[in-house]
Short mmCIF file of C-alpha atoms in Angstrom, two decimals:
data_model
loop_
_atom_site.label_atom_id
_atom_site.label_comp_id
_atom_site.label_asym_id
_atom_site.label_seq_id
_atom_site.Cartn_x
_atom_site.Cartn_y
_atom_site.Cartn_z
CA MET Q 17 118.18 -45.50 140.35
CA ARG Q 18 118.96 -49.14 139.22
CA TYR Q 19 117.79 -50.48 136.04
CA ARG Q 20 114.90 -53.56 136.68
CA ALA Q 21 114.91 -56.54 134.38
CA SER Q 22 111.63 -57.63 133.07
CA PHE Q 23 110.58 -60.80 131.53
CA LYS Q 24 107.64 -60.80 128.83
CA CYS Q 25 105.58 -63.77 128.46
CA ILE Q 26 105.13 -64.37 124.84
CA TYR Q 27 101.45 -66.03 125.12
CA CYS Q 28 99.56 -63.20 127.27
CA THR Q 29 102.28 -60.68 127.37
CA ARG Q 30 102.47 -60.29 131.17
CA HIS Q 31 105.79 -59.17 133.04
CA PHE Q 32 107.60 -60.81 135.56
CA SER Q 33 110.81 -59.37 137.29
CA SER Q 34 112.35 -62.59 138.22
CA PHE Q 35 113.41 -65.35 135.56
CA GLU Q 36 112.00 -68.24 137.71
CA ASP Q 37 108.52 -67.18 137.71
CA PHE Q 38 108.91 -66.53 134.26
CA LYS Q 39 109.70 -69.79 133.73
CA ARG Q 40 107.06 -71.39 136.14
CA HIS Q 41 104.27 -68.86 134.52
CA GLU Q 42 105.13 -70.02 130.65
CA SER Q 43 105.06 -73.63 131.40
CA ARG Q 44 101.42 -73.99 132.37
CA HIS Q 45 100.30 -72.25 128.85
CA GLN Q 46 98.68 -75.20 126.57
CA LYS Q 47 101.20 -74.08 123.90
CA SER Q 48 104.47 -75.15 125.87
CA TYR Q 49 107.79 -73.50 125.16
CA HIS Q 50 109.96 -75.80 123.15
CA GLY Q 51 113.50 -76.12 123.74
CA LYS Q 52 115.77 -75.01 126.08
CA ILE Q 53 116.86 -71.22 126.82
CA SER Q 54 120.61 -70.87 125.71
CA SER Q 55 123.12 -69.38 127.89
CA ALA Q 56 123.34 -66.42 125.29
CA PHE Q 57 119.73 -65.99 125.84
CA LYS Q 58 119.85 -66.11 129.46
CA LYS Q 59 122.31 -63.34 129.48
CA LYS Q 60 120.20 -61.17 127.17
CA GLN Q 61 117.09 -61.52 129.18
CA ILE Q 62 118.62 -60.30 132.33
CA ARG Q 63 119.69 -56.88 130.39
CA GLY Q 64 116.41 -56.48 129.22
CA ARG Q 65 113.36 -57.52 126.32
CA VAL Q 66 114.69 -59.77 123.68
CA GLU Q 67 112.37 -60.50 120.37
CA LEU Q 68 112.06 -64.00 119.77
CA LEU Q 69 111.22 -65.35 116.23
CA MET Q 70 109.62 -68.85 115.40
CA CYS Q 71 111.33 -71.57 113.15
CA VAL Q 72 108.64 -72.02 110.47
CA TYR Q 73 109.22 -75.87 110.15
CA CYS Q 74 109.18 -76.86 113.86
CA LYS Q 75 107.47 -74.14 115.32
CA THR Q 76 109.91 -73.48 118.31
CA TYR Q 77 111.57 -69.91 119.06
CA PHE Q 78 114.96 -68.51 119.11
CA THR Q 79 117.12 -65.08 118.73
CA LYS Q 80 118.00 -63.97 115.11
CA VAL Q 81 121.05 -65.30 115.30
CA GLU Q 82 120.49 -68.64 116.78
CA LEU Q 83 117.44 -69.09 113.99
CA LYS Q 84 119.92 -68.74 111.57
CA HIS Q 85 122.25 -71.42 112.73
CA HIS Q 86 119.17 -73.46 113.60
CA ILE Q 87 117.56 -73.38 109.96
CA MET Q 88 120.80 -74.31 108.14
CA SER Q 89 122.02 -77.20 110.50
CA GLU Q 90 118.50 -78.49 110.97
CA HIS Q 91 116.05 -77.87 108.28
CA SER Q 92 118.53 -77.41 105.02
CA LEU Q 93 119.41 -80.11 102.52
CA LYS Q 94 122.62 -80.64 100.43
CA CYS Q 95 122.26 -80.73 96.48
CA ASP Q 96 123.95 -83.84 95.27
CA TYR Q 97 125.10 -82.26 92.13
CA CYS Q 98 127.04 -78.92 93.57
CA LYS Q 99 126.80 -79.56 97.42
CA LYS Q 100 125.10 -76.10 98.01
CA LYS Q 101 123.03 -75.95 100.97
CA PHE Q 102 118.94 -75.13 100.36
CA THR Q 103 115.88 -75.41 102.09
CA LYS Q 104 113.11 -78.04 100.52
CA GLU Q 105 110.94 -75.72 98.83
CA ASP Q 106 114.39 -73.89 97.35
CA LEU Q 107 116.14 -77.19 96.72
CA GLU Q 108 113.54 -78.17 93.81
CA LEU Q 109 113.52 -75.14 92.33
CA HIS Q 110 117.15 -75.21 92.45
CA LEU Q 111 117.52 -78.51 90.96
CA GLU Q 112 115.03 -77.87 87.97
CA SER Q 113 116.65 -74.55 86.72
CA GLU Q 114 120.55 -75.74 87.16
CA HIS Q 115 120.58 -79.20 86.74
CA LEU Q 116 117.73 -81.02 85.09
CA CYS Q 117 117.37 -81.53 81.19
CA VAL Q 118 114.24 -80.14 79.85
CA HIS Q 119 113.98 -83.09 77.07
CA CYS Q 120 114.48 -86.17 79.01
CA LYS Q 121 113.81 -85.24 82.64
CA THR Q 122 117.21 -86.25 83.95
CA TYR Q 123 119.60 -84.46 86.50
CA PHE Q 124 123.33 -83.70 85.64
CA THR Q 125 126.12 -81.29 86.87
CA LYS Q 126 126.35 -77.96 85.14
CA VAL Q 127 129.11 -78.95 83.19
CA GLU Q 128 127.70 -82.53 82.30
CA LEU Q 129 124.20 -81.04 81.50
CA LYS Q 130 126.00 -78.90 78.63
CA ARG Q 131 127.78 -81.72 77.32
CA HIS Q 132 124.80 -83.98 77.63
CA ILE Q 133 122.54 -81.39 75.70
CA LYS Q 134 125.19 -80.80 73.18
CA SER Q 135 125.49 -84.71 72.23
CA GLU Q 136 121.75 -86.05 73.01
CA HIS Q 137 119.43 -83.17 71.75
CA SER Q 138 121.20 -80.72 69.35
CA LEU Q 139 121.17 -81.37 65.43
CA GLU Q 140 123.61 -79.72 63.40
CA CYS Q 141 122.52 -77.40 60.65
CA ASP Q 142 123.19 -79.01 57.18
CA TYR Q 143 124.10 -75.24 55.75
CA CYS Q 144 126.23 -73.54 58.65
CA LYS Q 145 127.11 -76.86 60.97
CA LYS Q 146 126.20 -74.96 64.01
CA LEU Q 147 124.57 -76.98 66.91
CA VAL Q 148 121.07 -76.13 67.35
CA THR Q 149 117.89 -77.82 69.49
CA GLU Q 150 115.39 -79.40 67.72
CA GLU Q 151 112.83 -76.74 68.89
CA ASP Q 152 115.25 -74.02 67.53
CA LEU Q 153 116.46 -75.55 64.19
CA GLU Q 154 113.27 -74.30 62.17
CA LEU Q 155 113.57 -71.03 63.37
CA HIS Q 156 117.28 -70.82 62.59
CA LEU Q 157 116.52 -72.06 59.29
CA ASP Q 158 114.05 -69.78 58.27
CA SER Q 159 116.00 -66.72 59.63
CA GLU Q 160 119.25 -67.72 58.24
CA HIS Q 161 118.91 -69.93 55.20
CA LEU Q 162 115.64 -69.63 53.47
CA CYS Q 163 115.30 -67.62 50.40
CA VAL Q 164 111.81 -66.01 50.71
CA HIS Q 165 110.88 -65.87 46.96
CA CYS Q 166 111.28 -69.62 46.14
CA LYS Q 167 111.43 -71.29 49.47
CA THR Q 168 114.49 -73.21 48.97
CA TYR Q 169 117.63 -73.17 51.38
CA PHE Q 170 120.82 -72.25 51.19
CA THR Q 171 124.13 -71.51 52.72
CA LYS Q 172 124.99 -67.42 53.72
CA VAL Q 173 126.92 -66.79 50.86
CA GLU Q 174 125.03 -68.87 48.39
CA LEU Q 175 121.95 -67.25 49.58
CA LYS Q 176 123.05 -63.73 48.45
CA HIS Q 177 124.10 -64.91 45.08
CA HIS Q 178 120.87 -66.84 44.56
CA ILE Q 179 118.78 -63.77 45.37
CA MET Q 180 120.86 -61.63 43.21
CA SER Q 181 120.75 -63.84 40.49
CA GLU Q 182 117.52 -65.35 40.48
CA HIS Q 183 114.92 -63.00 41.78
CA SER Q 184 117.04 -59.55 41.34
CA LEU Q 185 116.16 -56.95 38.26
CA LYS Q 186 118.46 -54.76 36.49
CA CYS Q 187 117.88 -50.88 36.33
CA ASP Q 188 117.68 -50.10 32.37
CA TYR Q 189 119.04 -46.80 33.12
CA CYS Q 190 122.01 -47.10 35.51
CA LYS Q 191 122.50 -50.87 34.93
CA LYS Q 192 122.34 -51.82 39.18
CA LYS Q 193 120.34 -54.67 40.39
CA PHE Q 194 117.50 -54.48 42.88
CA THR Q 195 114.49 -56.51 44.15
CA LYS Q 196 111.16 -55.88 42.67
CA GLU Q 197 110.34 -53.75 45.57
CA ASP Q 198 113.63 -51.62 45.63
CA LEU Q 199 113.49 -51.28 41.97
CA GLU Q 200 110.10 -49.16 42.09
CA LEU Q 201 111.70 -46.91 44.37
CA HIS Q 202 115.05 -46.40 42.73
CA LEU Q 203 113.29 -45.58 39.62
CA GLU Q 204 111.04 -43.03 41.22
CA SER Q 205 113.79 -41.28 42.99
CA GLU Q 206 116.63 -41.41 40.63
CA HIS Q 207 115.23 -41.40 36.95
CA LEU Q 208 111.67 -40.34 36.94
CA CYS Q 209 110.83 -36.84 35.68
CA VAL Q 210 108.02 -35.48 37.91
CA HIS Q 211 106.53 -33.09 35.54
CA CYS Q 212 105.85 -35.28 32.40
CA LYS Q 213 106.39 -38.85 34.17
CA THR Q 214 108.95 -40.38 31.92
CA TYR Q 215 111.99 -42.09 32.61
CA PHE Q 216 115.65 -40.86 31.93
CA THR Q 217 119.46 -41.74 33.00
CA LYS Q 218 120.81 -39.33 35.71
CA VAL Q 219 122.75 -36.98 32.98
CA GLU Q 220 119.84 -37.04 30.62
CA LEU Q 221 116.96 -36.25 33.32
CA LYS Q 222 119.06 -32.94 34.22
CA ARG Q 223 119.27 -31.70 30.51
CA HIS Q 224 115.37 -32.84 29.94
CA ILE Q 225 114.43 -30.59 32.80
CA LYS Q 226 116.84 -27.82 31.64
CA SER Q 227 115.33 -27.82 28.02
CA GLU Q 228 111.75 -29.03 28.65
CA HIS Q 229 110.39 -27.98 31.86
CA SER Q 230 112.56 -24.56 32.54
CA LEU Q 231 111.53 -20.97 31.84
CA GLU Q 232 114.63 -18.44 31.27
CA CYS Q 233 114.42 -15.33 33.56
CA GLU Q 234 113.62 -11.85 31.06
CA TYR Q 235 115.77 -9.87 33.94
CA CYS Q 236 118.64 -12.03 34.72
CA LYS Q 237 118.66 -15.01 32.42
CA LYS Q 238 118.47 -17.75 34.83
CA LEU Q 239 116.37 -20.57 34.23
CA PHE Q 240 114.00 -21.90 36.60
CA THR Q 241 110.97 -24.21 36.44
CA GLU Q 242 107.32 -22.68 36.29
CA GLU Q 243 106.92 -22.89 40.04
CA ASP Q 244 110.01 -21.62 41.08
CA LEU Q 245 110.13 -18.50 38.37
CA GLU Q 246 106.96 -16.82 40.02
CA LEU Q 247 108.78 -16.64 43.40
CA HIS Q 248 112.00 -15.57 42.05
CA LEU Q 249 110.46 -12.58 40.26
CA ASP Q 250 108.67 -11.45 43.08
CA SER Q 251 111.65 -11.80 45.34
CA GLU Q 252 114.40 -10.22 43.24
CA HIS Q 253 112.73 -8.30 40.51
CA LEU Q 254 109.79 -6.70 41.81
CA CYS Q 255 108.80 -3.33 43.17
CA VAL Q 256 106.60 -3.79 45.92
CA HIS Q 257 105.27 0.01 46.00
CA CYS Q 258 104.28 0.01 42.17
CA GLN Q 259 104.41 -3.64 41.00
CA VAL Q 260 106.15 -3.25 38.15
CA HIS Q 261 109.33 -5.90 37.44
CA PHE Q 262 113.04 -4.62 36.96
CA THR Q 263 116.60 -5.96 36.35
CA LYS Q 264 118.45 -5.84 39.55
CA LYS Q 265 120.29 -2.74 38.69
CA GLU Q 266 117.06 -0.94 37.32
CA LEU Q 267 115.32 -1.77 40.68
CA LYS Q 268 118.11 -0.31 42.55
CA LEU Q 269 117.86 3.24 40.53
CA HIS Q 270 114.04 3.04 40.49
CA GLU Q 271 114.08 2.96 44.22
CA ASN Q 272 116.25 5.81 44.88
CA HIS Q 273 114.24 7.86 42.19
CA ARG Q 274 110.93 7.18 43.99
CA MET Q 275 112.67 7.97 47.45
CA SER Q 276 113.74 10.94 46.55
CA LYS Q 277 110.00 12.23 45.29
CA ALA Q 278 108.35 10.82 48.66
CA LYS Q 279 108.53 12.64 51.89
CA LYS Q 280 111.15 11.24 53.97
CA VAL Q 281 110.41 10.14 58.13
CA LEU Q 282 113.46 9.89 60.74
CA CYS Q 283 114.23 6.67 62.54
CA VAL Q 284 114.40 7.84 65.94
CA TYR Q 285 116.59 5.00 66.98
CA CYS Q 286 119.29 5.28 64.50
CA LYS Q 287 118.89 8.86 63.01
CA LYS Q 288 118.33 7.67 59.11
CA TYR Q 289 115.64 8.99 57.13
CA PHE Q 290 112.97 6.39 55.50
CA GLY Q 291 109.90 6.64 53.16
CA ASN Q 292 106.71 6.15 55.09
CA GLY Q 293 106.22 2.54 53.71
CA LYS Q 294 109.70 1.46 54.86
CA LEU Q 295 110.05 3.02 57.98
CA LYS Q 296 107.68 0.48 59.80
CA LEU Q 297 109.53 -2.51 57.88
CA HIS Q 298 113.06 -0.97 59.03
CA VAL Q 299 111.71 -0.40 62.87
CA MET Q 300 110.27 -4.10 63.06
CA SER Q 301 113.37 -5.67 61.58
CA LYS Q 302 116.32 -3.68 62.97
CA HIS Q 303 114.75 -2.08 66.52
CA LEU Q 304 112.14 -4.52 67.78
CA CYS Q 305 112.83 -7.25 70.37
CA ALA Q 306 110.14 -9.58 69.40
CA PRO Q 307 110.17 -11.55 72.65
CA CYS Q 308 109.48 -8.57 74.75
CA LYS Q 309 108.12 -5.98 72.27
CA ASN Q 310 110.97 -3.33 73.30
CA TYR Q 311 112.60 -1.05 71.37
CA PHE Q 312 116.40 -0.23 70.97
CA LYS Q 313 119.45 1.09 69.16
CA GLU Q 314 120.95 -1.87 66.59
CA LYS Q 315 123.90 -2.41 69.04
CA ASP Q 316 121.93 -2.17 72.27
CA LEU Q 317 119.38 -4.45 70.84
CA SER Q 318 122.09 -7.39 70.19
CA ILE Q 319 123.03 -6.78 73.87
CA HIS Q 320 119.82 -6.84 75.09
CA ILE Q 321 118.97 -10.19 73.35
CA LYS Q 322 122.09 -11.86 74.47
CA SER Q 323 121.53 -11.17 77.99
CA GLU Q 324 117.96 -11.00 78.53
CA HIS Q 325 116.79 -13.91 76.04
CA PHE Q 326 119.25 -15.95 74.66
CA CYS Q 327 121.40 -18.77 76.38
CA GLU Q 328 124.41 -18.89 75.35
CA PHE Q 329 124.90 -22.82 76.37
CA CYS Q 330 122.30 -24.52 74.83
CA LYS Q 331 121.39 -21.83 72.14
CA GLN Q 332 117.73 -21.07 72.76
CA TYR Q 333 115.83 -17.81 72.97
CA PHE Q 334 113.21 -17.52 75.90
CA ALA Q 335 110.20 -14.71 76.64
CA LYS Q 336 110.80 -12.20 78.99
CA GLY Q 337 111.60 -13.69 82.77
CA PHE Q 338 112.24 -16.96 81.45
CA LEU Q 339 116.22 -16.85 81.08
CA LYS Q 340 117.14 -16.42 84.60
CA PRO Q 341 115.26 -19.65 85.81
CA HIS Q 342 116.67 -21.50 82.87
CA LEU Q 343 120.16 -20.61 83.71
CA ASP Q 344 119.82 -21.16 87.78
CA ILE Q 345 118.02 -24.57 87.09
CA TYR Q 346 120.03 -26.23 83.98
CA HIS Q 347 123.46 -24.19 83.96
CA SER Q 348 124.04 -22.82 87.22
CA CYS Q 349 125.85 -23.75 90.62
CA VAL Q 350 123.34 -24.39 93.58
CA TYR Q 351 126.10 -23.08 96.24
CA CYS Q 352 127.86 -20.04 94.28
CA LYS Q 353 125.61 -19.15 91.51
CA LYS Q 354 128.45 -19.80 88.53
CA SER Q 355 127.28 -20.67 85.35
CA PHE Q 356 128.19 -23.62 83.31
CA GLY Q 357 127.51 -25.20 80.08
CA LYS Q 358 127.35 -28.68 80.52
CA GLY Q 359 125.86 -30.71 83.49
CA TYR Q 360 129.18 -32.62 83.78
CA ASN Q 361 131.01 -29.13 84.33
CA ILE Q 362 128.79 -28.42 86.86
CA LYS Q 363 129.51 -31.85 88.42
CA LEU Q 364 133.53 -31.04 88.42
CA HIS Q 365 132.92 -27.79 89.73
CA MET Q 366 130.83 -28.97 92.92
CA GLU Q 367 133.48 -31.75 93.72
CA SER Q 368 136.52 -29.53 93.44
CA GLU Q 369 134.98 -26.58 95.00
CA HIS Q 370 131.86 -27.64 97.24
CA LEU Q 371 133.00 -31.12 98.55
CA CYS Q 372 134.30 -32.11 101.61
CA VAL Q 373 137.07 -34.82 100.65
CA ILE Q 374 136.81 -36.59 104.58
CA CYS Q 375 132.98 -36.80 104.60
CA LYS Q 376 131.78 -36.17 101.13
CA LYS Q 377 129.14 -33.56 101.95
CA PHE Q 378 128.49 -30.24 99.97
CA PHE Q 379 128.84 -27.08 101.16
CA ALA Q 380 129.24 -23.10 100.22
CA VAL Q 381 133.06 -22.32 99.72
CA ASP Q 382 132.96 -19.93 103.29
CA ASP Q 383 130.80 -22.88 105.04
CA LEU Q 384 133.48 -25.66 103.48
CA LYS Q 385 136.29 -23.85 105.16
CA LEU Q 386 134.47 -23.15 108.60
CA HIS Q 387 133.23 -26.88 108.39
CA LEU Q 388 136.98 -28.66 107.78
CA LYS Q 389 137.96 -26.05 110.81
CA VAL Q 390 135.51 -27.32 112.95
CA GLN Q 391 134.80 -30.89 112.18
CA HIS Q 392 138.03 -32.16 111.01
CA LEU Q 393 141.01 -29.92 111.96
CA LYS Q 394 139.31 -29.63 115.09
CA VAL Q 395 140.08 -25.77 115.50
CA ARG Q 396 138.68 -24.16 118.89
CA SER Q 397 135.35 -22.91 117.80
CA VAL Q 398 133.01 -20.28 119.64
CA VAL Q 399 129.14 -20.48 119.37
CA CYS Q 400 127.39 -17.03 118.33
CA VAL Q 401 124.73 -16.61 120.93
CA TYR Q 402 122.67 -14.70 118.64
CA CYS Q 403 122.24 -17.37 115.83
CA LYS Q 404 123.62 -20.54 117.41
CA LYS Q 405 126.31 -21.35 114.54
CA ARG Q 406 129.69 -21.95 115.25
CA PHE Q 407 132.68 -19.92 114.06
CA PRO Q 408 136.72 -20.17 114.68
CA ARG Q 409 137.41 -17.25 117.54
CA GLN Q 410 139.11 -14.85 115.04
CA ASP Q 411 136.20 -15.00 112.74
CA LEU Q 412 133.53 -14.41 115.50
CA GLN Q 413 133.75 -10.47 115.50
CA LEU Q 414 133.53 -10.27 111.65
CA HIS Q 415 130.23 -12.39 111.78
CA PHE Q 416 129.05 -10.28 114.75
CA HIS Q 417 129.47 -7.09 112.55
CA SER Q 418 128.23 -8.04 109.27
CA GLU Q 419 125.27 -10.08 110.62
CA HIS Q 420 123.79 -8.65 114.18
CA PHE Q 421 124.77 -5.52 114.53
CA CYS Q 422 123.86 -1.58 112.90
CA LYS Q 423 126.65 0.51 113.22
CA TYR Q 424 124.32 3.70 112.36
CA CYS Q 425 121.67 3.17 115.62
CA LYS Q 426 123.99 0.61 117.54
CA LYS Q 427 121.31 -1.73 117.97
CA ILE Q 428 121.90 -5.50 117.97
CA PHE Q 429 119.47 -8.06 116.00
CA THR Q 430 119.04 -11.66 116.10
CA THR Q 431 117.97 -12.10 112.26
CA GLY Q 432 117.03 -9.26 109.83
CA VAL Q 433 119.79 -6.60 110.10
CA LYS Q 434 120.00 -6.52 106.31
CA VAL Q 435 116.32 -5.83 106.08
CA HIS Q 436 116.59 -3.40 109.10
CA LEU Q 437 119.42 -1.37 107.34
CA MET Q 438 117.13 -1.26 103.72
CA MET Q 439 114.09 0.17 105.72
CA GLU Q 440 115.96 2.45 108.24
CA HIS Q 441 119.19 3.18 106.84
CA PRO Q 442 118.78 3.23 102.93
CA GLN Q 443 121.92 3.93 101.25
CA VAL Q 444 122.16 7.18 98.60
CA VAL Q 445 124.72 7.04 95.78
CA CYS Q 446 127.46 9.86 95.72
CA MET Q 447 127.04 11.27 92.21
CA TYR Q 448 130.78 12.10 92.29
CA CYS Q 449 132.23 8.83 92.77
CA LYS Q 450 129.30 6.62 92.57
CA GLU Q 451 130.01 4.81 96.31
CA LEU Q 452 126.97 4.00 98.22
CA PHE Q 453 126.50 5.84 101.88
CA SER Q 454 123.68 6.28 104.27
CA GLN Q 455 122.17 9.61 104.66
CA GLU Q 456 124.30 10.53 107.26
CA ASP Q 457 127.76 9.20 106.14
CA LEU Q 458 127.14 11.00 102.85
CA GLU Q 459 127.54 14.46 104.40
CA TYR Q 460 130.93 13.40 105.99
CA HIS Q 461 131.79 11.83 102.71
CA LEU Q 462 131.22 15.08 100.49
CA ASN Q 463 133.22 17.64 102.86
CA SER Q 464 136.20 15.19 103.15
CA GLU Q 465 136.44 13.99 99.79
CA HIS Q 466 134.91 16.52 97.15
CA SER Q 467 135.12 19.86 98.78
CA CYS Q 468 137.71 22.23 98.58
CA VAL Q 469 138.96 23.12 102.20
CA TYR Q 470 139.83 27.30 101.10
CA CYS Q 471 136.66 27.61 99.27
CA LYS Q 472 135.08 26.46 102.46
CA LYS Q 473 136.01 29.19 104.75
CA LYS Q 474 134.91 31.91 102.18
CA LYS Q 475 131.71 30.09 102.54
CA GLN Q 476 131.75 29.16 98.94
CA PRO Q 477 131.39 25.31 99.14
CA PHE Q 478 131.38 23.77 95.82
CA PHE Q 479 131.88 19.78 95.16
CA PHE Q 480 134.03 17.99 92.66
CA THR Q 481 135.17 14.49 91.44
CA LYS Q 482 138.73 13.63 92.88
CA ALA Q 483 140.50 14.41 89.65
CA ASP Q 484 138.40 17.84 89.18
CA LEU Q 485 139.37 18.82 92.62
CA LYS Q 486 143.01 18.36 92.06
CA ARG Q 487 142.91 20.73 88.98
CA HIS Q 488 140.85 23.30 90.92
CA LEU Q 489 143.47 23.19 93.71
CA GLU Q 490 146.42 23.70 91.01
CA SER Q 491 144.57 26.64 89.05
CA THR Q 492 142.75 28.48 91.97
CA HIS Q 493 144.79 27.56 95.28
CA PHE Q 494 148.54 26.91 93.15
CA TRP Q 495 150.01 29.48 96.21
CA VAL Q 496 148.89 26.48 98.60
CA LEU Q 497 151.01 23.86 96.40
CA GLN Q 498 154.05 26.71 96.53
CA THR Q 499 154.09 26.87 99.95
CA VAL Q 500 154.21 23.27 100.50
CA LEU Q 501 156.89 22.73 97.79
CA TYR Q 502 159.22 25.96 98.55
CA GLY Q 503 157.85 27.01 101.87
CA LYS Q 504 156.64 30.68 100.73
CA GLY Q 505 154.53 32.42 98.55
CA SER Q 506 151.48 34.72 98.46
CA GLN Q 507 148.07 34.28 98.61
CA THR Q 508 146.31 35.88 95.46
#
């Protein structure tokens, strides 16, 4: 079937099969079609429909390419100063922004405009000899050369000297110079005694606090302020049970004596004995995991916290169940789930391990190899009839057996073979070698790998680990080894 060309009237949307009928009909409309249709337009119309765009200046219709040429040739004006072409509206904006002097309202080229502003509208600063416009000169003088204290102007260097000599005050205690505001802060922070509100030099202040405001601890002879002395006595010298103060040595002896009298209780986690009062503190501090409220041995507690609650990359702790999502979002690769410390390490890893260098797309490692083989190396691929994915010929059989085939009941699945294996053929752990087997395979495995062939004949099946089976054969059935090695022996 041949393609029929159709010509659409832009005024009443009627369709015509011949170009002559279309032209005759369009001339009847009051809005006559301005301009002749170019040869390029004719060719396009014969193939099919073409969108026409209207020129906003002369209201005639053109194709996209023709419209651009038409505007640039018929409706654009040249800038007299830089020879660039613009429409009427754009030319006015261009002249004002690029070539107009805002002071005298005259036009120049860019280079001439800079020279003109420098020579005609710039004033020289008397203090730093910089050229500044009239409007900016006041701001420049106030910000760079004005002394805020006496309202006089100086050069930058003179201004510093002036402030230091005329408006700065000397500290009576350390002889340094400061402005009024800074001097008050300096005195309060460096020379004021907070206890008696008197001022001293730095050295005198230390001596004054020691002699006037420090109290000696009766038990260790150290000096403290009144506030700190109470904290020191309670933390270092107080027996929490009998509320009596001791020296450090006496406190240890006192604690030991008191413990020997009191009934001791066993800690079930570390097998040490503690007094009733101390057992709770010990368990809370040494065996309790604060985030999940579970108890562990000391060694296991640190391992548990590191594995369940602590992010080793950003050094933060998380409540139960929040560490894994945090690691997945912020520190692991989306494709292979490897963990990384910082974002740029993940980027480097993804670019080196998962990026296709040719088409710049990301894939899992196995998928990337397949993608390169099939898409870029053009290795002959075969479609899997069950999941419609493409694989190289040699990989298709492996894919079928791992993703679509159950080796136990010989059934084929399009999807969900792993779910089927879990539900219908649950795997059991072999108690001797800790490997996983289905219930059917486990019996065969036990008989072939962990049982003694000779004991079976006597109907006394015993099961062993591989190492124990070897020892059993050597000790109980040593005659077997003799017949193998020497070709003779007697059964005992």
